[in-house]
Amino acid sequence: MGSVFLPHLRTGWHVDQAILSEDDRLVIVRFGREEEKDCMIIDEVLFQISEKIKNFAVIYLCNIDRVPDFNTMYELDNPGEPFTIMFFYRNKHMMCDFGTGNNNKLNFMISDKQELIDIIETIYRGAKKGKGLVISPTDYSTVRKLR
Amino acid sequence: MQDYEKELLADFDSDSDVSLEEEPLVENSTENEAKSGENSTNNHEKTFFTQLSELIASNTVAGSLSAILSEPDISSIEDITVFSKVYPLIPQLKKHIELYSNEETTDFLELLSSIDDSEDQSEEYKFILLVNELSGIINQEIIAYHQLLKTQYKVVFPELETLVLNPIDYARIIAIIKQDLKNIRSYDEQMKAIVSNEKILVIIMAALQQLGQQFVLNDKDMNSIIDCCVILLELYEILQLLSNFITQKLTKFAPNVSAIVGSITTSQLLIATGSLKSLAMTPSCNLASLGIRDLSSKTKSKSRTVRQTGYLYHSEVVKYLPEDIVRSTMRIVSGKVILAARVDLAGSCPDGSIGHTYLEEIRKKIDKLLTPPEHQPDKALPAPVDVKSKKRGGRRFRKMKERFQMSDLRRAQNKMEFGKEEDSVTDSFGEEIGLGMSRTNGGSGRIGEIRVNTNTGARMSKGMVHRLQKHEQSAKIQRIDKGIFDQDFDSILLVNPSSKKSSENKLNGSSSSTIGSKWFTGMSKRKNEDDGGNDKKRQQNSVL
């Protein structure tokens, strides 16, 4: 349901514009396929928090089948990756150390809304201070099972 | 079903006492009439009223429904009308209703009497009360006849009773189709007046299916069924008549109350309280508990949340509301009903317009209660921007910090000059303390160069200064009072000048001695004493 209400980015140009246009807020882009189960769940979570975080972040969705432009650049569509959430601030890619080894993106399930809000807040704080990499408030090295 | 019947019976039980009490009053009023000279009608009148009251009274004892149901062989009875106690009274009832409904308005005296006291209620009012009782009995009888009809008609068309649940419609349909299931389609038009088109279709389908196993009754049995239907319909008719009559009359007696809760509930409330006056005097909080069937048992109440399932609970305004707002609605309604009853008692609004405005208000309040709470959207969190915390204090805080900060001298002491030996002192604990650059002051060589912080010293508050001054002043005054000797206590102490000298010598001398020191005087004293004791012993020895 969440994917219906959140704004979709239809082309690569739209993705670029979304990242460029925001001056003061974090841009969160979810790359993935709406029809897959895990993606649906995270869409729901994102939709539920979207209203809460609207003061400092905005959420967009992007279907990697319809917009394959970034698949190679951002290494999307890896096997075993249900979805990819990426953070941008003023056209800069924000990295976050989740403890998973991949600081570039959030590619594991978080079903707790507050946890996700905490991560977004931390990234926003770091971005405001001009940092490119922040450390996630919780460590996910043990959460994610290696495939 | 059985429960309901029992409840009904119980209800009549409780009400019967009232009617029994009223009985002699009715006779009274009829006797009054007799005095006025209408002897011929009097007998008739009296019998009718007594019949009516007896009927109501007897109903509680026998219970016509249970009597019918417990009848061993129904088919053996020729005339079904014997079951009904109301049926023979119907023509008389009709006459009375006509009589009373034709009266245009109650005259002023009558109205007064109805207001003044429950003892002197008008005959018309009595009749209304009795009729109200009667409606319950008629309802009961309708149920009983319906039951009878069902058991008899079962052999012809058993499914009809489940298809048409309403007893009146059931009787009407039986009266139309009789046992002619074969040509049921031809009664289509007639049935349309009673039930909906879809229902007719279902009935026809069921009837055609039943056709094969239909048991055809003989004419006599069928006639008795038809008779039963006729009685049932007649009973229904008189019930309608009665309720119309009550409505019409109550709009006259209590137009505003009946505008709010409807005529039936109004009559119930009036009966329960006794008169319009006592209804008007009833506190509104008691209104909801009027007419509760059984206060003691909890199992009987149909609702879980509402305890007060009285007349008001079953009134038109409250009946169809969801459980959770019933309580508050009843509270609102009962308040307005009492107000309306007072208006009725005053007779200031005979057209019931105040009641209608009250009803409008109640409707609005119910609407408000029924509206779901507004959905409040999630409140957006504030952006997590780190703002530097404001520091507390200004000049005062700075001064306070200055007082505790490290002095320049101490800072200089902590520094060491490169390539030079440091000056050091030994403190009272024998530890060597380096002086660092505090002496040299970075090569300039003089201690005076470093300014000593003035604001690190101990301070006294203004209050403390003030207190000390006061103390000093008072001490001065005391000194003047006491005279010269108190000024310096030492000056009047008699001291051995030689010992003072010796102690001074000893203090000045290199060998440290306890004599004259402030602390260890006790020891020396004891020594002296010991010496003295020895002398005494010696003296004693010499004596011996």
XYZ file of C-alpha atoms in Angstrom:
691
model
C 0.000 0.000 0.000
C 2.783 2.369 0.901
C 4.142 2.405 -2.616
C 0.861 3.832 -3.894
C 1.046 6.958 -1.783
C 4.748 7.776 -2.008
C 6.047 9.683 -5.034
C 7.606 7.573 -7.782
C 10.523 8.620 -9.938
C 9.756 7.508 -13.480
C 12.997 8.238 -15.292
C 16.641 8.789 -14.584
C 16.115 12.480 -15.135
C 13.487 12.506 -12.426
C 15.876 10.791 -10.041
C 18.534 13.399 -10.755
C 16.095 16.253 -10.332
C 14.803 14.821 -7.049
C 18.318 14.623 -5.662
C 19.280 18.056 -6.970
C 16.146 19.937 -6.103
C 16.157 19.527 -2.352
C 18.150 22.246 -0.672
C 17.605 21.646 2.951
C 16.354 18.123 3.301
C 17.718 14.678 3.009
C 16.582 12.846 -0.117
C 15.872 9.180 0.463
C 15.453 7.035 -2.619
C 14.262 3.487 -2.408
C 15.381 1.422 -5.374
C 13.624 -1.879 -5.795
C 10.604 -3.705 -7.112
C 7.236 -2.894 -5.535
C 5.868 -6.321 -6.336
C 8.345 -8.120 -4.113
C 7.399 -8.918 -0.543
C 10.277 -7.323 1.371
C 10.033 -4.237 -0.778
C 6.340 -3.959 0.025
C 7.080 -4.156 3.722
C 9.753 -1.467 3.634
C 7.493 0.704 1.458
C 4.845 0.449 4.119
C 7.329 1.438 6.824
C 8.622 4.319 4.706
C 5.104 5.524 4.051
C 4.259 5.416 7.717
C 7.236 7.537 8.697
C 7.139 9.849 5.667
C 4.768 12.275 7.361
C 6.839 12.339 10.526
C 10.162 13.081 8.913
C 8.920 15.571 6.341
C 10.740 18.432 8.055
C 14.152 17.040 7.304
C 13.806 14.298 4.738
C 11.768 13.370 1.686
C 11.198 9.863 0.399
C 11.039 8.798 -3.258
C 10.560 5.395 -4.793
C 12.256 4.128 -7.916
C 11.558 0.910 -9.749
C 14.830 -0.567 -10.939
C 13.122 -2.374 -13.821
C 11.595 0.782 -15.233
C 14.629 2.956 -14.438
C 17.701 0.762 -14.973
C 20.016 3.793 -15.398
C 21.532 3.522 -11.945
C 21.778 -0.226 -11.679
C 25.427 -0.378 -12.593
C 26.507 2.885 -11.022
C 24.988 2.163 -7.630
C 25.392 -1.606 -7.912
C 21.670 -2.140 -7.567
C 19.826 -5.337 -8.352
C 22.269 -7.598 -6.586
C 21.016 -11.095 -5.933
C 19.737 -11.416 -2.385
C 19.141 -7.723 -2.002
C 15.448 -7.059 -1.455
C 15.738 -3.314 -1.957
C 18.250 -0.508 -1.724
C 17.742 2.680 0.191
C 20.149 5.493 -0.538
C 20.557 8.870 1.113
C 21.482 12.121 -0.558
C 22.010 15.620 0.722
C 22.531 18.535 -1.648
C 23.480 16.253 -4.495
C 25.959 14.442 -2.299
C 25.729 10.779 -1.543
C 25.592 10.196 2.202
C 27.246 7.106 3.566
C 26.337 5.399 6.784
C 28.261 2.736 8.646
C 25.662 0.138 9.511
C 28.248 -2.455 10.405
C 27.234 -4.547 7.421
C 30.294 -3.744 5.378
C 28.432 -1.720 2.793
C 28.312 1.884 3.854
C 26.804 3.108 0.618
C 23.277 1.897 1.115
C 20.729 0.392 3.409
C 19.874 -2.957 1.920
C 18.437 -4.951 4.805
C 15.018 -5.072 6.376
C 14.199 -2.676 9.192
C 10.682 -3.208 10.419
C 10.878 -0.834 13.359
C 9.810 2.634 12.368
C 11.634 4.429 15.149
C 14.880 2.695 14.245
C 14.609 3.954 10.697
C 13.783 7.461 11.910
C 16.855 7.360 14.156
C 19.067 6.402 11.241
C 17.639 9.174 9.079
C 18.089 11.709 11.854
C 21.689 10.669 12.370
C 22.431 10.972 8.680
C 20.756 14.379 8.565
C 22.815 15.585 11.503
C 26.008 14.413 9.879
C 25.015 15.950 6.573
C 24.320 19.289 8.235
C 27.837 19.239 9.669
C 29.280 18.477 6.264
C 30.203 14.911 6.956
C 30.078 12.316 4.219
C 29.995 9.277 6.462
C 28.104 8.797 9.670
C 27.857 5.903 12.038
C 24.472 4.302 12.448
C 23.005 4.522 15.952
C 22.514 0.766 15.977
C 24.868 -1.860 14.687
C 23.456 -4.233 12.105
C 26.453 -6.506 11.639
C 24.707 -9.336 13.445
C 21.234 -8.678 12.150
C 21.808 -9.440 8.554
C 22.436 -13.011 7.648
C 25.169 -13.518 5.133
C 24.069 -15.310 2.056
C -39.027 -16.867 22.865
C -39.940 -18.484 26.137
C -37.858 -15.982 28.025
C -39.604 -13.141 26.392
C -42.981 -14.538 27.323
C -41.945 -14.896 30.904
C -40.692 -11.356 30.899
C -43.955 -10.147 29.519
C -45.821 -11.974 32.207
C -43.562 -10.581 34.842
C -44.139 -7.126 33.482
C -47.864 -7.474 33.737
C -47.461 -8.840 37.183
C -45.715 -5.743 38.325
C -48.175 -3.408 36.661
C -51.264 -5.228 37.765
C -51.028 -3.839 41.254
C -51.403 -0.356 39.906
C -54.435 -1.265 37.880
C -56.017 -3.012 40.822
C -55.604 0.058 42.916
C -57.154 2.150 40.255
C -60.165 -0.047 39.904
C -62.302 1.416 42.639
C -61.502 4.893 41.378
C -62.936 4.017 38.048
C -66.070 2.883 39.745
C -66.120 6.085 41.693
C -66.073 8.180 38.625
C -68.766 6.106 37.014
C -70.868 6.462 40.121
C -70.490 10.194 39.854
C -71.779 9.957 36.393
C -74.714 7.953 37.687
C -75.648 10.832 39.931
C -75.765 13.115 36.970
C -78.604 11.033 35.716
C -77.438 8.727 32.956
C -78.802 5.603 34.534
C -79.256 3.572 31.402
C -75.680 3.905 30.258
C -74.330 3.638 33.743
C -74.792 -0.076 34.092
C -73.283 -0.687 30.750
C -70.438 1.668 31.483
C -69.708 0.126 34.800
C -69.652 -3.369 33.466
C -67.356 -2.385 30.688
C -64.855 -0.722 32.977
C -64.972 -3.493 35.515
C -64.685 -6.032 32.758
C -61.664 -4.233 31.482
C -59.977 -4.005 34.848
C -60.860 -7.589 35.680
C -59.404 -8.662 32.420
C -56.178 -6.890 33.177
C -56.119 -8.303 36.670
C -56.958 -11.820 35.628
C -54.400 -11.829 32.917
C -51.688 -11.893 35.487
C -53.152 -14.951 37.132
C -53.862 -17.140 34.152
C -51.776 -15.815 31.342
C -53.766 -16.426 28.210
C -50.745 -17.403 26.205
C -49.657 -20.137 28.487
C -53.278 -21.211 28.778
C -53.528 -21.688 25.036
C -50.217 -23.408 24.775
C -51.016 -25.797 27.562
C -54.375 -26.682 26.050
C -54.292 -30.465 25.652
C -56.249 -30.822 22.424
C -56.598 -27.717 20.364
C -58.401 -29.344 17.506
C -61.256 -30.435 19.762
C -62.270 -26.879 20.529
C -64.893 -25.482 18.224
C -64.755 -21.792 18.875
C -61.287 -20.344 18.995
C -62.522 -17.022 20.278
C -62.733 -18.428 23.797
C -59.004 -18.047 24.116
C -59.126 -14.340 23.653
C -60.327 -12.280 26.539
C -60.095 -9.072 24.627
C -62.041 -10.239 21.602
C -65.532 -10.012 23.138
C -64.759 -6.528 24.338
C -63.751 -5.216 20.959
C -67.096 -3.687 19.925
C -67.401 -1.891 23.258
C -63.840 -0.711 23.055
C -64.479 0.710 19.629
C -67.504 2.532 20.890
C -65.541 4.059 23.749
C -62.698 5.088 21.586
C -65.122 6.800 19.250
C -66.804 8.449 22.187
C -63.620 9.818 23.643
C -61.893 10.708 20.436
C -64.917 12.704 19.358
C -64.588 15.002 22.325
C -62.894 18.007 20.890
C -60.993 19.230 23.889
C -60.997 18.470 27.525
C -62.504 21.344 29.318
C -60.497 23.416 31.653
C -61.760 21.796 34.828
C -60.860 18.388 33.576
C -57.391 19.559 32.721
C -57.041 21.006 36.158
C -58.127 17.833 37.805
C -55.640 15.859 35.772
C -52.959 18.235 36.910
C -53.932 18.620 40.513
C -53.818 15.176 41.920
C -53.534 11.633 40.797
C -56.572 10.834 42.960
C -58.946 12.945 40.915
C -57.922 12.029 37.436
C -60.529 12.455 34.760
C -62.390 9.469 33.417
C -60.823 9.916 30.060
C -57.386 9.770 31.569
C -58.353 6.605 33.400
C -59.479 5.100 30.163
C -56.197 5.960 28.524
C -54.323 4.260 31.313
C -56.471 1.153 31.058
C -56.164 1.072 27.309
C -52.440 1.248 27.645
C -52.504 -1.823 29.831
C -54.745 -3.483 27.344
C -52.346 -2.989 24.461
C -49.864 -5.223 26.197
C -52.452 -7.958 26.572
C -53.499 -7.643 22.962
C -49.898 -7.960 21.876
C -49.628 -11.066 23.955
C -52.765 -12.514 22.443
C -51.533 -11.802 18.964
C -48.449 -13.803 19.753
C -50.591 -16.601 21.131
C -52.819 -16.735 18.056
C -49.803 -16.625 15.851
C -48.475 -19.650 17.667
C -51.809 -21.402 17.265
C -51.954 -20.528 13.596
C -48.477 -21.835 13.029
C -49.190 -25.199 14.636
C -52.364 -25.589 12.617
C -51.071 -24.403 9.277
C -47.835 -26.354 9.517
C -49.262 -29.322 7.675
C -50.190 -27.186 4.694
C -47.156 -25.009 4.212
C -44.541 -25.332 6.959
C -42.012 -23.044 5.315
C -44.233 -19.989 5.358
C -43.657 -19.297 9.041
C -39.917 -18.963 8.496
C -40.355 -16.880 5.349
C -42.834 -14.439 6.869
C -41.909 -13.741 10.459
C -44.347 -10.939 11.126
C -47.541 -12.504 12.618
C -49.837 -10.001 10.917
C -48.392 -10.547 7.470
C -48.416 -14.272 8.100
C -52.123 -14.229 8.924
C -52.908 -12.027 5.930
C -51.089 -14.305 3.529
C -52.835 -17.353 4.916
C -56.141 -15.561 4.522
C -55.278 -14.939 0.878
C -53.835 -18.228 -0.266
C -55.709 -20.563 2.099
C -54.468 -23.992 0.993
C -54.481 -23.305 -2.677
C -50.767 -23.759 -3.210
C -51.290 -24.935 -6.749
C -52.537 -21.613 -8.012
C -50.296 -19.533 -5.807
C -49.092 -17.510 -8.750
C -52.550 -16.060 -9.217
C -52.377 -14.393 -5.777
C -49.283 -12.515 -6.782
C -50.993 -9.145 -7.008
C -52.765 -9.513 -3.684
C -49.568 -10.479 -1.885
C -47.753 -7.499 -3.337
C -49.666 -5.285 -0.958
C -48.298 -7.206 2.010
C -44.729 -8.236 1.291
C -41.959 -7.230 -1.104
C -41.607 -8.647 -4.603
C -38.553 -10.704 -3.756
C -40.313 -12.226 -0.794
C -43.272 -13.168 -2.996
C -40.929 -14.921 -5.388
C -39.411 -16.893 -2.557
C -42.835 -17.796 -1.177
C -44.042 -18.966 -4.575
C -40.937 -21.084 -5.101
C -41.275 -22.643 -1.677
C -44.990 -23.262 -2.171
C -44.492 -24.996 -5.498
C -41.865 -27.220 -3.954
C -44.200 -28.015 -1.089
C -46.981 -28.935 -3.499
C -46.012 -32.595 -3.642
C -46.116 -33.277 0.077
C -49.043 -30.995 0.816
C -51.628 -32.338 3.212
C -55.059 -31.044 2.253
C -57.176 -30.126 5.249
C -60.918 -30.551 5.270
C -63.179 -27.507 5.131
C -63.888 -27.443 8.827
C -60.263 -27.339 9.844
C -59.479 -24.774 7.204
C -62.355 -22.620 8.371
C -61.020 -22.673 11.888
C -57.649 -21.510 10.558
C -59.311 -18.710 8.650
C -61.270 -17.775 11.758
C -58.020 -17.665 13.650
C -56.584 -15.341 11.005
C -59.609 -13.099 11.209
C -59.385 -12.869 14.983
C -55.688 -12.089 14.761
C -56.254 -9.377 12.221
C -59.101 -7.946 14.216
C -56.935 -7.882 17.290
C -54.273 -6.112 15.293
C -56.812 -3.659 14.033
C -58.030 -2.811 17.519
C -54.428 -2.483 18.647
C -53.788 0.046 15.896
C -56.946 1.826 16.872
C -55.916 1.902 20.490
C -52.440 3.156 19.785
C -53.816 5.843 17.505
C -56.231 6.787 20.216
C -53.508 6.923 22.806
C -51.317 8.987 20.537
C -54.110 11.380 19.836
C -55.047 11.694 23.486
C -51.513 11.973 24.720
C -50.763 14.739 22.308
C -53.510 16.502 24.141
C -52.371 15.615 27.649
C -48.664 15.805 27.157
C -47.951 17.165 23.699
C -44.355 18.113 24.335
C -43.312 14.896 26.051
C -44.897 12.750 23.361
C -43.184 14.864 20.713
C -39.853 13.807 22.174
C -40.204 10.149 23.086
C -43.374 9.186 21.231
C -46.812 8.365 22.562
C -46.117 4.831 23.763
C -43.188 5.736 25.943
C -45.059 8.792 27.178
C -47.957 6.674 28.317
C -45.604 4.210 29.951
C -43.863 7.006 31.805
C -47.142 8.541 32.859
C -48.387 5.222 34.176
C -45.154 4.520 35.981
C -45.124 7.878 37.723
C -48.906 8.115 38.184
C -49.666 11.496 36.722
C -48.268 14.281 34.686
C -47.598 16.245 37.826
C -45.547 13.545 39.434
C -43.720 12.987 36.142
C -42.847 16.660 36.107
C -41.639 16.387 39.673
C -39.497 13.334 39.033
C -35.790 14.114 38.918
C -34.416 13.454 35.463
C -31.809 11.076 36.792
C -34.560 8.712 37.938
C -36.342 8.653 34.616
C -34.114 6.088 32.954
C -34.722 3.555 35.708
C -38.501 3.636 35.308
C -39.803 0.412 33.875
C -36.830 -1.831 34.453
C -38.249 -5.305 34.555
C -36.110 -6.927 37.159
C -33.722 -4.937 39.215
C -32.337 -7.822 41.161
C -31.202 -10.212 38.459
C -28.377 -9.241 36.229
C -28.843 -11.987 33.686
C -32.023 -10.574 32.284
C -30.702 -7.265 31.113
C -30.084 -7.498 27.429
C -27.360 -4.976 27.255
C -23.999 -5.280 28.868
C -23.079 -1.648 29.151
C -26.474 -0.171 29.945
C -27.982 -1.108 33.253
C -31.103 0.977 32.988
C -33.126 -0.857 30.383
C -36.403 0.815 31.225
C -39.077 2.523 29.167
C -36.708 5.182 27.977
C -34.238 2.554 26.772
C -36.961 1.051 24.580
C -38.246 4.380 23.286
C -37.974 5.302 19.640
C -35.255 7.883 20.194
C -32.894 5.539 22.018
C -33.797 2.095 20.661
C -31.714 2.053 17.501
C -28.605 3.716 18.839
C -25.333 1.871 19.331
C -24.693 0.677 22.855
C -21.823 2.962 23.673
C -23.760 6.198 23.323
C -27.023 4.932 24.809
C -26.148 5.971 28.320
C -25.295 9.538 27.456
C -28.251 9.791 25.101
C -30.629 8.595 27.788
C -29.245 11.212 30.099
C -29.857 13.940 27.534
C -33.324 12.655 26.657
C -34.476 12.259 30.248
C -33.460 15.826 31.038
C -35.464 17.133 28.112
C -38.439 14.890 28.882
C -38.712 16.282 32.380
C -38.475 19.826 31.046
C -41.159 19.043 28.505
C -43.335 17.492 31.203
C -43.109 20.707 33.165
C -44.037 22.695 30.080
C -47.004 20.360 29.596
C -48.013 20.762 33.187
C -48.016 24.509 32.800
C -49.938 24.089 29.567
C -48.031 26.912 27.967
C -47.337 25.099 24.737
C -50.308 22.937 23.693
C -49.100 22.398 20.118
C -45.941 20.598 21.227
C -43.560 22.906 19.418
C -41.234 23.087 22.401
C -41.068 19.295 22.409
C -40.146 19.345 18.737
C -37.368 21.848 19.309
C -36.123 19.693 22.175
C -36.174 16.672 19.899
C -34.202 18.615 17.320
C -31.628 19.465 19.979
C -31.438 15.850 21.065
C -30.969 14.730 17.463
C -28.130 17.175 17.022
C -26.467 15.963 20.182
C -26.844 12.350 19.101
C -25.308 13.230 15.751
C -22.419 14.783 17.567
C -22.016 11.705 19.718
C -22.146 9.466 16.680
C -19.517 11.283 14.664
C -16.251 9.383 14.805
C -13.276 11.174 16.324
C -11.307 13.170 13.855
C -8.259 11.430 12.513
C -5.243 13.407 13.496
C -2.336 13.176 11.104
C 1.109 12.270 12.357
C 2.889 15.259 13.738
C 6.083 15.937 11.878
C 9.206 15.622 13.961
C 11.403 18.704 14.247
C 14.547 18.665 12.157
C 17.394 17.349 14.324
C 19.549 20.460 14.068
C 22.096 20.752 16.855
C 21.780 24.193 18.380
C 24.490 25.318 20.760
C 23.086 25.476 24.217
C 22.689 28.927 25.599
C 25.113 29.602 28.437
C 23.603 30.644 31.658
C 24.537 33.909 33.331
C 26.435 36.973 32.104
C 28.602 39.303 34.158
C 27.906 37.498 37.357
C 28.811 34.129 35.885
C 32.059 35.529 34.483
C 33.023 36.977 37.822
C 32.308 33.688 39.499
C 34.554 31.885 37.047
C 37.301 34.449 37.544
C 37.230 33.848 41.234
C 38.023 30.196 40.779
C 40.381 30.421 37.865
C 44.089 29.766 38.177
C 46.058 32.866 39.156
C 48.846 34.232 36.971
C 51.361 33.516 39.681
C 50.351 29.871 39.860
C 50.475 29.642 36.099
C 53.974 31.049 36.100
C 54.965 28.622 38.805
C 53.889 25.728 36.640
C 56.145 26.853 33.830
C 59.836 26.008 33.817
C 62.632 27.926 32.234
C 64.645 25.978 29.781
C 68.219 25.180 30.655
C 68.229 26.741 34.095
C 68.029 25.273 37.520
C 64.672 25.800 39.144
C 64.367 27.566 42.465
C 62.607 25.451 45.025
C 61.340 25.674 48.589
C 60.604 23.002 51.136
C 57.134 23.138 52.476
C 55.941 22.273 55.989
C 55.631 18.599 55.084
C 59.216 18.451 53.978
C 58.372 18.297 50.308
C 60.290 20.249 47.776
C 58.167 22.543 45.713
C 59.469 24.043 42.552
C 58.799 27.706 42.026
C 59.085 27.557 38.254
C 59.060 30.907 36.583
C 57.172 32.605 39.372
C 60.372 34.208 40.590
C 61.895 35.073 37.308
C 58.687 35.890 35.415
C 59.981 34.777 32.077
C 63.415 36.236 32.580
C 62.484 39.675 33.854
C 63.646 38.518 37.270
C 61.287 40.205 39.658
C 58.273 38.871 41.393
C 56.459 42.174 41.292
C 56.029 41.837 37.573
C 53.249 39.344 37.965
C 50.127 40.952 39.108
C 48.313 39.138 41.825
C 44.691 38.432 41.089
C 42.601 40.577 43.314
C 39.345 38.842 42.729
C 40.406 35.423 43.974
C 40.333 36.428 47.607
C 37.710 35.404 50.090
C 34.711 37.649 50.096
C 31.921 38.425 52.337
C 28.390 39.055 51.301
C 26.845 42.401 52.054
C 24.605 40.821 54.605
C 27.535 39.239 56.364
C 29.413 42.543 56.449
C 26.379 44.208 57.854
C 25.942 41.558 60.519
C 29.585 41.786 61.556
C 29.383 45.527 61.866
C 26.369 45.213 64.046
C 28.098 42.668 66.202
C 31.123 44.860 66.618
C 29.020 47.811 67.600
C 27.131 45.839 70.211
C 30.405 44.441 71.560
C 31.755 47.979 71.957
C 28.711 49.044 73.910
C 29.077 46.002 76.208
C 32.699 46.788 76.829
C 31.877 50.300 77.908
C 29.233 48.955 80.245
C 31.458 46.388 81.940
C 34.257 48.755 82.702
C 37.982 48.682 82.391
C 38.707 45.252 83.879
C 36.827 43.344 81.294
C 38.625 44.971 78.449
C 41.803 43.000 78.848
C 41.499 39.901 80.942
C 45.221 39.216 80.834
C 46.029 42.509 82.452
C 44.418 41.496 85.730
C 45.751 37.921 85.823
C 48.234 37.372 88.602
C 51.193 35.642 87.111
C 54.410 34.620 88.724
C 56.881 36.792 86.862
C 59.780 34.353 87.354
C 57.988 31.391 85.900
C 56.981 33.507 82.957
C 60.576 34.374 82.413
C 61.714 30.775 82.650
C 59.120 29.631 80.235
C 60.193 32.351 77.842
C 63.744 31.222 78.194
C 62.853 27.661 77.553
C 60.808 28.578 74.496
C 63.611 30.641 73.119
C 66.122 27.944 73.898
C 67.037 25.186 71.483
C 65.750 22.380 73.707
C 62.047 22.044 73.273
C 60.104 21.689 76.470
C 56.512 21.012 77.230
C 56.430 23.596 79.989
C 54.799 26.748 78.737
C 53.614 25.167 75.565
C 49.974 25.503 74.817
C 49.179 21.826 74.478
C 51.115 19.590 76.785
C 50.554 21.404 80.058
C 48.729 18.493 81.657
C 51.839 16.338 81.755
C 53.917 18.959 83.504
C 51.215 19.550 86.021
C 51.114 15.884 86.938
C 54.878 15.827 87.259
C 54.741 18.658 89.714
C 52.094 16.913 91.704
C 54.130 13.720 91.761
C 57.024 15.676 93.042
C 54.852 17.181 95.732
C 53.555 13.721 96.722
C 57.053 12.392 97.052
C 57.913 15.250 99.309
C 54.980 14.435 101.518
C 55.979 10.764 101.664
C 59.389 11.739 102.597
C 58.044 13.894 105.328
C 55.895 10.992 106.583
C 58.896 8.656 106.517
C 60.936 11.099 108.545
C 58.140 11.352 111.062
C 58.030 7.544 111.424
